[in-house]
Amino acid sequence: MEARYPHAMSRPAPSQPVVFAVAVLGIAIFSSMDAVMKGLVRQIGAIDTLFWRTLAGIVLTGLLYLPRRRGWPSRHVMRVHLIRGGVSAVMAVTFFWGLARVPMAQAIALAFIAPLLALFGAALVLHEHIPRRAIVAAIVAFAGVGVILLGQATTAPDPDRFRGTIAVLISAVCYAYNIVLMRQQALVAGPSEVAFFQSVIVGAIFACVAPFMVRMPDAQHVPAIVGAAALATVSLLILAWAYARGEANYLAPTEYTGFVWASLWGWVVFREPVAPYTLTGAALIILGCLIAARRRDVTDVEAAL
């Protein structure tokens, strides 16, 4: 697939460690936004929070994209924008609805299955190489999910937390596809275009239910809504830049750094301790994903040829 932005190729390409570090920064900003969103969802609900945050995001991304655009996207590029926007809408609703019902560290740990699923998605959609060890990695990672669910089973029954866990797992499946789409989208559109159209498409989807489910937020919630939109926009721009310069199966492991931030913000903001089962489960999931994402060495490549 030919990139629409060949001028970016004329400049010296950044090293892959730099691209990886930029992706880590994007995840850190995105994880900080999660903390803001969790507080808002608890106060005004998931749909209201996402609708107003998305409207603020349309304004912010529009100011970045519209004055400098060189024309509207082609039908092919618009199709990629529409698919990712639809997936992102489902992903956001299920994740933030679940996040309001489970500790941040646990939600992020469960979401870690997304990079592993993205490896298989990258093979299917982008035809990227997936090591044979991916099956073993999947078993290890899903064992980690089982440990976290076992931890829930050992505590007092909480149907609301269980429903939140299922919602986060559904979101993780959507996010796995989103990671693949992020790479596909970044190859045909610039960061500001990616951020703008994602905000517009997600906003249009939420607008369909707004007359029936959305209420005007109180003035006290406006700074948090705008702040969440700003964090989401910056994260989208940074991740779009990184995924335009690195393969999805190389950058997917940056998602794991979100656990550190989730644990920190969960403890500082919401006084949520990190349970031993969550730590153990997260370690297994991360181990499985790292096993799957390990790049082949030169010997492996030569053997394959």
PDB file of C-alpha atoms in Angstrom:
ATOM      1  CA  MET A   1       0.000   0.000   0.000  1.00  0.00           C
ATOM      2  CA  GLU A   2       1.473   3.299  -1.074  1.00  0.00           C
ATOM      3  CA  ALA A   3       1.549   6.072   1.508  1.00  0.00           C
ATOM      4  CA  ARG A   4      -0.241   9.337   0.752  1.00  0.00           C
ATOM      5  CA  TYR A   5       2.538  11.252   2.456  1.00  0.00           C
ATOM      6  CA  PRO A   6       5.741  10.545   0.506  1.00  0.00           C
ATOM      7  CA  HIS A   7       7.322  13.787   1.742  1.00  0.00           C
ATOM      8  CA  ALA A   8       7.682  12.119   5.135  1.00  0.00           C
ATOM      9  CA  MET A   9       9.852   9.473   3.490  1.00  0.00           C
ATOM     10  CA  SER A  10      12.293  12.062   2.133  1.00  0.00           C
ATOM     11  CA  ARG A  11      13.431  12.958   5.633  1.00  0.00           C
ATOM     12  CA  PRO A  12      15.783  10.751   7.629  1.00  0.00           C
ATOM     13  CA  ALA A  13      13.675   8.007   9.191  1.00  0.00           C
ATOM     14  CA  PRO A  14      13.727   7.970  13.002  1.00  0.00           C
ATOM     15  CA  SER A  15      15.280   4.913  14.603  1.00  0.00           C
ATOM     16  CA  GLN A  16      12.907   2.177  15.728  1.00  0.00           C
ATOM     17  CA  PRO A  17      13.773   2.669  19.436  1.00  0.00           C
ATOM     18  CA  VAL A  18      12.731   6.323  19.055  1.00  0.00           C
ATOM     19  CA  VAL A  19       9.470   5.289  17.404  1.00  0.00           C
ATOM     20  CA  PHE A  20       8.902   2.765  20.214  1.00  0.00           C
ATOM     21  CA  ALA A  21       9.554   5.454  22.855  1.00  0.00           C
ATOM     22  CA  VAL A  22       7.101   7.835  21.173  1.00  0.00           C
ATOM     23  CA  ALA A  23       4.447   5.106  21.212  1.00  0.00           C
ATOM     24  CA  VAL A  24       5.116   4.582  24.938  1.00  0.00           C
ATOM     25  CA  LEU A  25       4.530   8.314  25.491  1.00  0.00           C
ATOM     26  CA  GLY A  26       1.248   8.058  23.589  1.00  0.00           C
ATOM     27  CA  ILE A  27       0.103   5.202  25.823  1.00  0.00           C
ATOM     28  CA  ALA A  28       1.076   7.166  28.958  1.00  0.00           C
ATOM     29  CA  ILE A  29      -1.066  10.094  27.860  1.00  0.00           C
ATOM     30  CA  PHE A  30      -3.917   7.790  26.883  1.00  0.00           C
ATOM     31  CA  SER A  31      -3.779   6.026  30.266  1.00  0.00           C
ATOM     32  CA  SER A  32      -3.930   9.378  32.051  1.00  0.00           C
ATOM     33  CA  MET A  33      -7.042  10.170  30.029  1.00  0.00           C
ATOM     34  CA  ASP A  34      -8.555   6.895  31.276  1.00  0.00           C
ATOM     35  CA  ALA A  35      -8.345   8.175  34.854  1.00  0.00           C
ATOM     36  CA  VAL A  36     -10.152  11.395  33.929  1.00  0.00           C
ATOM     37  CA  MET A  37     -12.785   9.428  32.037  1.00  0.00           C
ATOM     38  CA  LYS A  38     -13.383   6.988  34.896  1.00  0.00           C
ATOM     39  CA  GLY A  39     -14.192   9.866  37.222  1.00  0.00           C
ATOM     40  CA  LEU A  40     -16.565  11.376  34.656  1.00  0.00           C
ATOM     41  CA  VAL A  41     -18.326   8.098  33.879  1.00  0.00           C
ATOM     42  CA  ARG A  42     -18.976   7.563  37.585  1.00  0.00           C
ATOM     43  CA  GLN A  43     -20.588  11.001  37.794  1.00  0.00           C
ATOM     44  CA  ILE A  44     -22.502  11.447  34.527  1.00  0.00           C
ATOM     45  CA  GLY A  45     -22.503   8.019  32.810  1.00  0.00           C
ATOM     46  CA  ALA A  46     -20.600   6.450  29.908  1.00  0.00           C
ATOM     47  CA  ILE A  47     -22.671   7.709  26.961  1.00  0.00           C
ATOM     48  CA  ASP A  48     -22.848  11.300  28.247  1.00  0.00           C
ATOM     49  CA  THR A  49     -19.111  11.351  28.965  1.00  0.00           C
ATOM     50  CA  LEU A  50     -18.137   9.939  25.585  1.00  0.00           C
ATOM     51  CA  PHE A  51     -20.542  12.142  23.625  1.00  0.00           C
ATOM     52  CA  TRP A  52     -19.372  15.431  25.160  1.00  0.00           C
ATOM     53  CA  ARG A  53     -15.714  14.416  25.109  1.00  0.00           C
ATOM     54  CA  THR A  54     -16.037  13.528  21.437  1.00  0.00           C
ATOM     55  CA  LEU A  55     -17.666  16.871  20.604  1.00  0.00           C
ATOM     56  CA  ALA A  56     -14.798  18.668  22.322  1.00  0.00           C
ATOM     57  CA  GLY A  57     -12.406  16.424  20.393  1.00  0.00           C
ATOM     58  CA  ILE A  58     -14.001  17.387  17.068  1.00  0.00           C
ATOM     59  CA  VAL A  59     -13.333  21.053  17.820  1.00  0.00           C
ATOM     60  CA  LEU A  60      -9.721  20.445  18.881  1.00  0.00           C
ATOM     61  CA  THR A  61      -8.835  18.145  15.998  1.00  0.00           C
ATOM     62  CA  GLY A  62     -10.705  20.344  13.514  1.00  0.00           C
ATOM     63  CA  LEU A  63      -8.537  23.306  14.476  1.00  0.00           C
ATOM     64  CA  LEU A  64      -5.467  21.191  13.716  1.00  0.00           C
ATOM     65  CA  TYR A  65      -6.637  19.505  10.520  1.00  0.00           C
ATOM     66  CA  LEU A  66      -9.044  21.738   8.580  1.00  0.00           C
ATOM     67  CA  PRO A  67      -6.822  24.817   8.035  1.00  0.00           C
ATOM     68  CA  ARG A  68      -4.042  22.675   6.544  1.00  0.00           C
ATOM     69  CA  ARG A  69      -5.913  19.962   4.661  1.00  0.00           C
ATOM     70  CA  ARG A  70      -5.042  19.413   1.003  1.00  0.00           C
ATOM     71  CA  GLY A  71      -8.392  17.979  -0.014  1.00  0.00           C
ATOM     72  CA  TRP A  72     -10.834  15.413   1.273  1.00  0.00           C
ATOM     73  CA  PRO A  73      -9.832  11.752   1.652  1.00  0.00           C
ATOM     74  CA  SER A  74     -10.382   9.338  -1.232  1.00  0.00           C
ATOM     75  CA  ARG A  75     -13.137   6.731  -1.038  1.00  0.00           C
ATOM     76  CA  HIS A  76     -10.622   4.051  -0.001  1.00  0.00           C
ATOM     77  CA  VAL A  77      -9.146   6.184   2.789  1.00  0.00           C
ATOM     78  CA  MET A  78     -12.596   7.265   3.957  1.00  0.00           C
ATOM     79  CA  ARG A  79     -13.576   3.610   4.205  1.00  0.00           C
ATOM     80  CA  VAL A  80     -10.642   2.997   6.573  1.00  0.00           C
ATOM     81  CA  HIS A  81     -11.671   6.031   8.648  1.00  0.00           C
ATOM     82  CA  LEU A  82     -15.273   4.793   8.846  1.00  0.00           C
ATOM     83  CA  ILE A  83     -14.310   1.273   9.893  1.00  0.00           C
ATOM     84  CA  ARG A  84     -11.949   2.458  12.602  1.00  0.00           C
ATOM     85  CA  GLY A  85     -14.463   5.039  13.813  1.00  0.00           C
ATOM     86  CA  GLY A  86     -17.163   2.386  14.170  1.00  0.00           C
ATOM     87  CA  VAL A  87     -14.846  -0.015  15.963  1.00  0.00           C
ATOM     88  CA  SER A  88     -13.623   2.783  18.241  1.00  0.00           C
ATOM     89  CA  ALA A  89     -17.176   3.719  19.234  1.00  0.00           C
ATOM     90  CA  VAL A  90     -17.993   0.181  20.391  1.00  0.00           C
ATOM     91  CA  MET A  91     -14.574  -0.148  22.020  1.00  0.00           C
ATOM     92  CA  ALA A  92     -14.958   3.108  23.959  1.00  0.00           C
ATOM     93  CA  VAL A  93     -18.470   2.437  25.278  1.00  0.00           C
ATOM     94  CA  THR A  94     -17.679  -1.078  26.479  1.00  0.00           C
ATOM     95  CA  PHE A  95     -14.325  -0.121  27.987  1.00  0.00           C
ATOM     96  CA  PHE A  96     -15.396   2.958  29.917  1.00  0.00           C
ATOM     97  CA  TRP A  97     -18.645   1.344  31.069  1.00  0.00           C
ATOM     98  CA  GLY A  98     -16.570  -1.537  32.402  1.00  0.00           C
ATOM     99  CA  LEU A  99     -13.843   0.733  33.783  1.00  0.00           C
ATOM    100  CA  ALA A 100     -16.357   2.436  36.057  1.00  0.00           C
ATOM    101  CA  ARG A 101     -17.090  -0.958  37.630  1.00  0.00           C
ATOM    102  CA  VAL A 102     -13.644  -2.552  38.036  1.00  0.00           C
ATOM    103  CA  PRO A 103     -10.308  -1.233  39.377  1.00  0.00           C
ATOM    104  CA  MET A 104      -8.191   0.552  36.768  1.00  0.00           C
ATOM    105  CA  ALA A 105      -5.252  -1.854  37.074  1.00  0.00           C
ATOM    106  CA  GLN A 106      -7.525  -4.862  36.564  1.00  0.00           C
ATOM    107  CA  ALA A 107      -9.263  -3.310  33.560  1.00  0.00           C
ATOM    108  CA  ILE A 108      -5.976  -2.468  31.859  1.00  0.00           C
ATOM    109  CA  ALA A 109      -4.554  -5.916  32.660  1.00  0.00           C
ATOM    110  CA  LEU A 110      -7.543  -7.579  30.993  1.00  0.00           C
ATOM    111  CA  ALA A 111      -7.232  -5.234  28.029  1.00  0.00           C
ATOM    112  CA  PHE A 112      -3.676  -6.501  27.522  1.00  0.00           C
ATOM    113  CA  ILE A 113      -5.005  -9.428  25.515  1.00  0.00           C
ATOM    114  CA  ALA A 114      -5.601  -6.882  22.736  1.00  0.00           C
ATOM    115  CA  PRO A 115      -1.954  -6.697  21.551  1.00  0.00           C
ATOM    116  CA  LEU A 116      -1.806 -10.484  21.369  1.00  0.00           C
ATOM    117  CA  LEU A 117      -5.020 -10.660  19.367  1.00  0.00           C
ATOM    118  CA  ALA A 118      -3.648  -7.833  17.219  1.00  0.00           C
ATOM    119  CA  LEU A 119      -0.726 -10.043  16.189  1.00  0.00           C
ATOM    120  CA  PHE A 120      -3.150 -12.488  14.598  1.00  0.00           C
ATOM    121  CA  GLY A 121      -5.157  -9.603  13.158  1.00  0.00           C
ATOM    122  CA  ALA A 122      -2.007  -8.101  11.635  1.00  0.00           C
ATOM    123  CA  ALA A 123      -1.287 -11.414   9.938  1.00  0.00           C
ATOM    124  CA  LEU A 124      -4.816 -11.571   8.521  1.00  0.00           C
ATOM    125  CA  VAL A 125      -5.250  -7.934   7.462  1.00  0.00           C
ATOM    126  CA  LEU A 126      -1.727  -6.591   6.917  1.00  0.00           C
ATOM    127  CA  HIS A 127      -0.009  -9.891   6.039  1.00  0.00           C
ATOM    128  CA  GLU A 128       2.658  -9.320   8.683  1.00  0.00           C
ATOM    129  CA  HIS A 129       4.692 -12.298   9.889  1.00  0.00           C
ATOM    130  CA  ILE A 130       3.539 -14.030  13.085  1.00  0.00           C
ATOM    131  CA  PRO A 131       6.045 -16.361  14.820  1.00  0.00           C
ATOM    132  CA  ARG A 132       5.075 -19.983  15.392  1.00  0.00           C
ATOM    133  CA  ARG A 133       5.358 -19.390  19.127  1.00  0.00           C
ATOM    134  CA  ALA A 134       2.173 -17.294  18.980  1.00  0.00           C
ATOM    135  CA  ILE A 135      -0.011 -20.281  19.954  1.00  0.00           C
ATOM    136  CA  VAL A 136       2.044 -20.889  23.105  1.00  0.00           C
ATOM    137  CA  ALA A 137       1.918 -17.180  23.854  1.00  0.00           C
ATOM    138  CA  ALA A 138      -1.873 -17.195  23.515  1.00  0.00           C
ATOM    139  CA  ILE A 139      -2.171 -20.023  26.040  1.00  0.00           C
ATOM    140  CA  VAL A 140       0.054 -18.168  28.537  1.00  0.00           C
ATOM    141  CA  ALA A 141      -1.807 -14.882  28.096  1.00  0.00           C
ATOM    142  CA  PHE A 142      -5.262 -16.375  28.442  1.00  0.00           C
ATOM    143  CA  ALA A 143      -4.071 -18.192  31.542  1.00  0.00           C
ATOM    144  CA  GLY A 144      -3.400 -14.720  32.909  1.00  0.00           C
ATOM    145  CA  VAL A 145      -6.984 -13.705  32.152  1.00  0.00           C
ATOM    146  CA  GLY A 146      -8.097 -16.836  33.996  1.00  0.00           C
ATOM    147  CA  VAL A 147      -6.020 -15.884  37.050  1.00  0.00           C
ATOM    148  CA  ILE A 148      -7.657 -12.450  37.186  1.00  0.00           C
ATOM    149  CA  LEU A 149     -11.117 -13.999  36.909  1.00  0.00           C
ATOM    150  CA  LEU A 150     -10.154 -16.505  39.620  1.00  0.00           C
ATOM    151  CA  GLY A 151      -9.216 -13.564  41.841  1.00  0.00           C
ATOM    152  CA  GLN A 152     -12.707 -12.170  41.355  1.00  0.00           C
ATOM    153  CA  ALA A 153     -14.231 -15.543  42.235  1.00  0.00           C
ATOM    154  CA  THR A 154     -12.374 -15.643  45.565  1.00  0.00           C
ATOM    155  CA  THR A 155     -13.877 -12.325  46.694  1.00  0.00           C
ATOM    156  CA  ALA A 156     -17.441 -11.549  47.678  1.00  0.00           C
ATOM    157  CA  PRO A 157     -19.787 -11.969  44.681  1.00  0.00           C
ATOM    158  CA  ASP A 158     -20.219  -8.708  42.802  1.00  0.00           C
ATOM    159  CA  PRO A 159     -22.400  -9.076  39.682  1.00  0.00           C
ATOM    160  CA  ASP A 160     -21.743  -5.468  38.661  1.00  0.00           C
ATOM    161  CA  ARG A 161     -17.965  -6.002  38.697  1.00  0.00           C
ATOM    162  CA  PHE A 162     -18.358  -9.225  36.724  1.00  0.00           C
ATOM    163  CA  ARG A 163     -20.400  -7.410  34.070  1.00  0.00           C
ATOM    164  CA  GLY A 164     -17.728  -4.733  33.988  1.00  0.00           C
ATOM    165  CA  THR A 165     -15.076  -7.404  33.431  1.00  0.00           C
ATOM    166  CA  ILE A 166     -16.996  -8.885  30.491  1.00  0.00           C
ATOM    167  CA  ALA A 167     -17.413  -5.389  28.998  1.00  0.00           C
ATOM    168  CA  VAL A 168     -13.657  -4.773  29.235  1.00  0.00           C
ATOM    169  CA  LEU A 169     -12.933  -8.101  27.519  1.00  0.00           C
ATOM    170  CA  ILE A 170     -15.323  -7.211  24.675  1.00  0.00           C
ATOM    171  CA  SER A 171     -13.561  -3.862  24.391  1.00  0.00           C
ATOM    172  CA  ALA A 172     -10.205  -5.659  24.235  1.00  0.00           C
ATOM    173  CA  VAL A 173     -11.345  -7.645  21.201  1.00  0.00           C
ATOM    174  CA  CYS A 174     -12.375  -4.394  19.508  1.00  0.00           C
ATOM    175  CA  TYR A 175      -9.096  -2.766  20.500  1.00  0.00           C
ATOM    176  CA  ALA A 176      -7.120  -5.624  18.939  1.00  0.00           C
ATOM    177  CA  TYR A 177      -8.744  -4.822  15.606  1.00  0.00           C
ATOM    178  CA  ASN A 178      -8.228  -1.124  16.350  1.00  0.00           C
ATOM    179  CA  ILE A 179      -4.450  -1.645  16.655  1.00  0.00           C
ATOM    180  CA  VAL A 180      -4.360  -3.225  13.211  1.00  0.00           C
ATOM    181  CA  LEU A 181      -6.543  -0.453  11.783  1.00  0.00           C
ATOM    182  CA  MET A 182      -4.269   2.135  13.411  1.00  0.00           C
ATOM    183  CA  ARG A 183      -1.342   0.844  11.350  1.00  0.00           C
ATOM    184  CA  GLN A 184      -3.451   0.572   8.186  1.00  0.00           C
ATOM    185  CA  GLN A 185      -4.847   4.072   8.675  1.00  0.00           C
ATOM    186  CA  ALA A 186      -1.472   5.645   9.473  1.00  0.00           C
ATOM    187  CA  LEU A 187      -0.102   4.454   6.111  1.00  0.00           C
ATOM    188  CA  VAL A 188      -2.675   6.428   4.118  1.00  0.00           C
ATOM    189  CA  ALA A 189      -3.412   9.504   6.270  1.00  0.00           C
ATOM    190  CA  GLY A 190      -1.553  12.049   8.377  1.00  0.00           C
ATOM    191  CA  PRO A 191      -1.913  12.207  12.179  1.00  0.00           C
ATOM    192  CA  SER A 192      -4.204  15.251  12.209  1.00  0.00           C
ATOM    193  CA  GLU A 193      -6.497  13.679   9.597  1.00  0.00           C
ATOM    194  CA  VAL A 194      -6.640  10.433  11.581  1.00  0.00           C
ATOM    195  CA  ALA A 195      -7.528  12.265  14.795  1.00  0.00           C
ATOM    196  CA  PHE A 196     -10.134  14.505  13.123  1.00  0.00           C
ATOM    197  CA  PHE A 197     -12.057  11.820  11.273  1.00  0.00           C
ATOM    198  CA  GLN A 198     -12.027   9.447  14.221  1.00  0.00           C
ATOM    199  CA  SER A 199     -13.576  12.182  16.373  1.00  0.00           C
ATOM    200  CA  VAL A 200     -16.148  13.082  13.706  1.00  0.00           C
ATOM    201  CA  ILE A 201     -17.211   9.501  12.981  1.00  0.00           C
ATOM    202  CA  VAL A 202     -17.420   8.481  16.636  1.00  0.00           C
ATOM    203  CA  GLY A 203     -19.307  11.715  17.361  1.00  0.00           C
ATOM    204  CA  ALA A 204     -21.777  10.994  14.561  1.00  0.00           C
ATOM    205  CA  ILE A 205     -22.430   7.514  15.965  1.00  0.00           C
ATOM    206  CA  PHE A 206     -23.067   8.843  19.464  1.00  0.00           C
ATOM    207  CA  ALA A 207     -25.235  11.643  18.043  1.00  0.00           C
ATOM    208  CA  CYS A 208     -27.714   8.987  16.870  1.00  0.00           C
ATOM    209  CA  VAL A 209     -28.556   8.152  20.487  1.00  0.00           C
ATOM    210  CA  ALA A 210     -27.943  11.604  21.952  1.00  0.00           C
ATOM    211  CA  PRO A 211     -31.591  12.802  21.735  1.00  0.00           C
ATOM    212  CA  PHE A 212     -32.676   9.821  23.845  1.00  0.00           C
ATOM    213  CA  MET A 213     -29.804   9.300  26.275  1.00  0.00           C
ATOM    214  CA  VAL A 214     -27.592  12.399  26.568  1.00  0.00           C
ATOM    215  CA  ARG A 215     -28.075  15.299  28.978  1.00  0.00           C
ATOM    216  CA  MET A 216     -26.307  18.627  29.239  1.00  0.00           C
ATOM    217  CA  PRO A 217     -23.375  18.339  31.674  1.00  0.00           C
ATOM    218  CA  ASP A 218     -23.080  20.606  34.697  1.00  0.00           C
ATOM    219  CA  ALA A 219     -20.512  23.392  34.401  1.00  0.00           C
ATOM    220  CA  GLN A 220     -18.296  21.696  36.991  1.00  0.00           C
ATOM    221  CA  HIS A 221     -17.718  18.780  34.591  1.00  0.00           C
ATOM    222  CA  VAL A 222     -16.713  20.898  31.575  1.00  0.00           C
ATOM    223  CA  PRO A 223     -12.979  21.252  32.456  1.00  0.00           C
ATOM    224  CA  ALA A 224     -12.638  17.481  32.882  1.00  0.00           C
ATOM    225  CA  ILE A 225     -14.463  16.833  29.590  1.00  0.00           C
ATOM    226  CA  VAL A 226     -12.230  19.268  27.693  1.00  0.00           C
ATOM    227  CA  GLY A 227      -9.156  17.897  29.454  1.00  0.00           C
ATOM    228  CA  ALA A 228     -10.074  14.324  28.492  1.00  0.00           C
ATOM    229  CA  ALA A 229     -10.610  15.429  24.880  1.00  0.00           C
ATOM    230  CA  ALA A 230      -7.225  17.171  24.817  1.00  0.00           C
ATOM    231  CA  LEU A 231      -5.457  14.106  26.235  1.00  0.00           C
ATOM    232  CA  ALA A 232      -7.219  11.817  23.754  1.00  0.00           C
ATOM    233  CA  THR A 233      -6.322  14.105  20.827  1.00  0.00           C
ATOM    234  CA  VAL A 234      -2.652  14.355  21.770  1.00  0.00           C
ATOM    235  CA  SER A 235      -2.487  10.592  22.257  1.00  0.00           C
ATOM    236  CA  LEU A 236      -4.110   9.952  18.861  1.00  0.00           C
ATOM    237  CA  LEU A 237      -1.634  12.278  17.130  1.00  0.00           C
ATOM    238  CA  ILE A 238       1.365  10.690  18.818  1.00  0.00           C
ATOM    239  CA  LEU A 239       0.259   7.113  18.170  1.00  0.00           C
ATOM    240  CA  ALA A 240      -0.628   7.882  14.528  1.00  0.00           C
ATOM    241  CA  TRP A 241       2.884   9.297  14.063  1.00  0.00           C
ATOM    242  CA  ALA A 242       4.452   6.190  15.618  1.00  0.00           C
ATOM    243  CA  TYR A 243       2.335   3.635  13.748  1.00  0.00           C
ATOM    244  CA  ALA A 244       3.190   5.330  10.453  1.00  0.00           C
ATOM    245  CA  ARG A 245       6.848   4.513  11.171  1.00  0.00           C
ATOM    246  CA  GLY A 246       6.724   1.126  12.904  1.00  0.00           C
ATOM    247  CA  GLU A 247       4.984  -2.185  12.296  1.00  0.00           C
ATOM    248  CA  ALA A 248       1.938  -3.055  14.381  1.00  0.00           C
ATOM    249  CA  ASN A 249       3.571  -6.211  15.752  1.00  0.00           C
ATOM    250  CA  TYR A 250       6.597  -4.165  16.913  1.00  0.00           C
ATOM    251  CA  LEU A 251       4.663  -1.370  18.606  1.00  0.00           C
ATOM    252  CA  ALA A 252       1.831  -3.449  20.124  1.00  0.00           C
ATOM    253  CA  PRO A 253       3.891  -4.284  23.269  1.00  0.00           C
ATOM    254  CA  THR A 254       3.953  -0.571  24.208  1.00  0.00           C
ATOM    255  CA  GLU A 255       0.401  -1.149  25.434  1.00  0.00           C
ATOM    256  CA  TYR A 256       1.797  -2.977  28.474  1.00  0.00           C
ATOM    257  CA  THR A 257       3.246   0.219  29.932  1.00  0.00           C
ATOM    258  CA  GLY A 258      -0.343   1.328  30.497  1.00  0.00           C
ATOM    259  CA  PHE A 259      -0.531  -1.049  33.469  1.00  0.00           C
ATOM    260  CA  VAL A 260       1.997   1.083  35.385  1.00  0.00           C
ATOM    261  CA  TRP A 261      -0.049   4.226  34.823  1.00  0.00           C
ATOM    262  CA  ALA A 262      -3.348   2.483  35.547  1.00  0.00           C
ATOM    263  CA  SER A 263      -1.998   1.159  38.829  1.00  0.00           C
ATOM    264  CA  LEU A 264      -0.640   4.598  39.753  1.00  0.00           C
ATOM    265  CA  TRP A 265      -3.770   6.602  38.907  1.00  0.00           C
ATOM    266  CA  GLY A 266      -6.047   3.926  40.376  1.00  0.00           C
ATOM    267  CA  TRP A 267      -4.183   4.137  43.680  1.00  0.00           C
ATOM    268  CA  VAL A 268      -3.668   7.928  43.759  1.00  0.00           C
ATOM    269  CA  VAL A 269      -7.064   9.060  42.460  1.00  0.00           C
ATOM    270  CA  PHE A 270      -9.458   6.239  43.374  1.00  0.00           C
ATOM    271  CA  ARG A 271      -7.609   4.543  46.275  1.00  0.00           C
ATOM    272  CA  GLU A 272      -7.686   1.199  44.451  1.00  0.00           C
ATOM    273  CA  PRO A 273      -5.127  -1.350  45.709  1.00  0.00           C
ATOM    274  CA  VAL A 274      -3.589  -3.701  43.151  1.00  0.00           C
ATOM    275  CA  ALA A 275      -4.633  -7.247  44.055  1.00  0.00           C
ATOM    276  CA  PRO A 276      -2.041 -10.077  43.899  1.00  0.00           C
ATOM    277  CA  TYR A 277      -4.255 -11.942  41.429  1.00  0.00           C
ATOM    278  CA  THR A 278      -4.241  -8.886  39.160  1.00  0.00           C
ATOM    279  CA  LEU A 279      -0.447  -8.603  39.328  1.00  0.00           C
ATOM    280  CA  THR A 280       0.005 -12.320  38.593  1.00  0.00           C
ATOM    281  CA  GLY A 281      -2.520 -12.284  35.781  1.00  0.00           C
ATOM    282  CA  ALA A 282      -1.019  -9.152  34.250  1.00  0.00           C
ATOM    283  CA  ALA A 283       2.455 -10.702  34.389  1.00  0.00           C
ATOM    284  CA  LEU A 284       1.235 -13.811  32.540  1.00  0.00           C
ATOM    285  CA  ILE A 285      -0.590 -11.748  29.912  1.00  0.00           C
ATOM    286  CA  ILE A 286       2.448  -9.537  29.352  1.00  0.00           C
ATOM    287  CA  LEU A 287       4.725 -12.585  29.169  1.00  0.00           C
ATOM    288  CA  GLY A 288       2.489 -14.213  26.600  1.00  0.00           C
ATOM    289  CA  CYS A 289       2.319 -11.079  24.476  1.00  0.00           C
ATOM    290  CA  LEU A 290       6.084 -10.544  24.633  1.00  0.00           C
ATOM    291  CA  ILE A 291       6.687 -14.151  23.589  1.00  0.00           C
ATOM    292  CA  ALA A 292       4.402 -13.674  20.609  1.00  0.00           C
ATOM    293  CA  ALA A 293       5.834 -10.279  19.658  1.00  0.00           C
ATOM    294  CA  ARG A 294       9.510 -11.277  19.810  1.00  0.00           C
ATOM    295  CA  ARG A 295      11.077 -10.681  16.456  1.00  0.00           C
ATOM    296  CA  ARG A 296      12.955 -13.448  14.757  1.00  0.00           C
ATOM    297  CA  ASP A 297      16.702 -13.193  14.716  1.00  0.00           C
ATOM    298  CA  VAL A 298      18.796 -13.350  11.553  1.00  0.00           C
ATOM    299  CA  THR A 299      19.136 -17.135  11.765  1.00  0.00           C
ATOM    300  CA  ASP A 300      15.360 -17.580  11.903  1.00  0.00           C
ATOM    301  CA  VAL A 301      14.881 -15.291   8.900  1.00  0.00           C
ATOM    302  CA  GLU A 302      17.528 -17.100   6.867  1.00  0.00           C
ATOM    303  CA  ALA A 303      15.999 -20.446   7.808  1.00  0.00           C
ATOM    304  CA  ALA A 304      12.607 -19.269   6.633  1.00  0.00           C
ATOM    305  CA  LEU A 305      14.095 -18.266   3.290  1.00  0.00           C
TER     306      LEU A 305
END
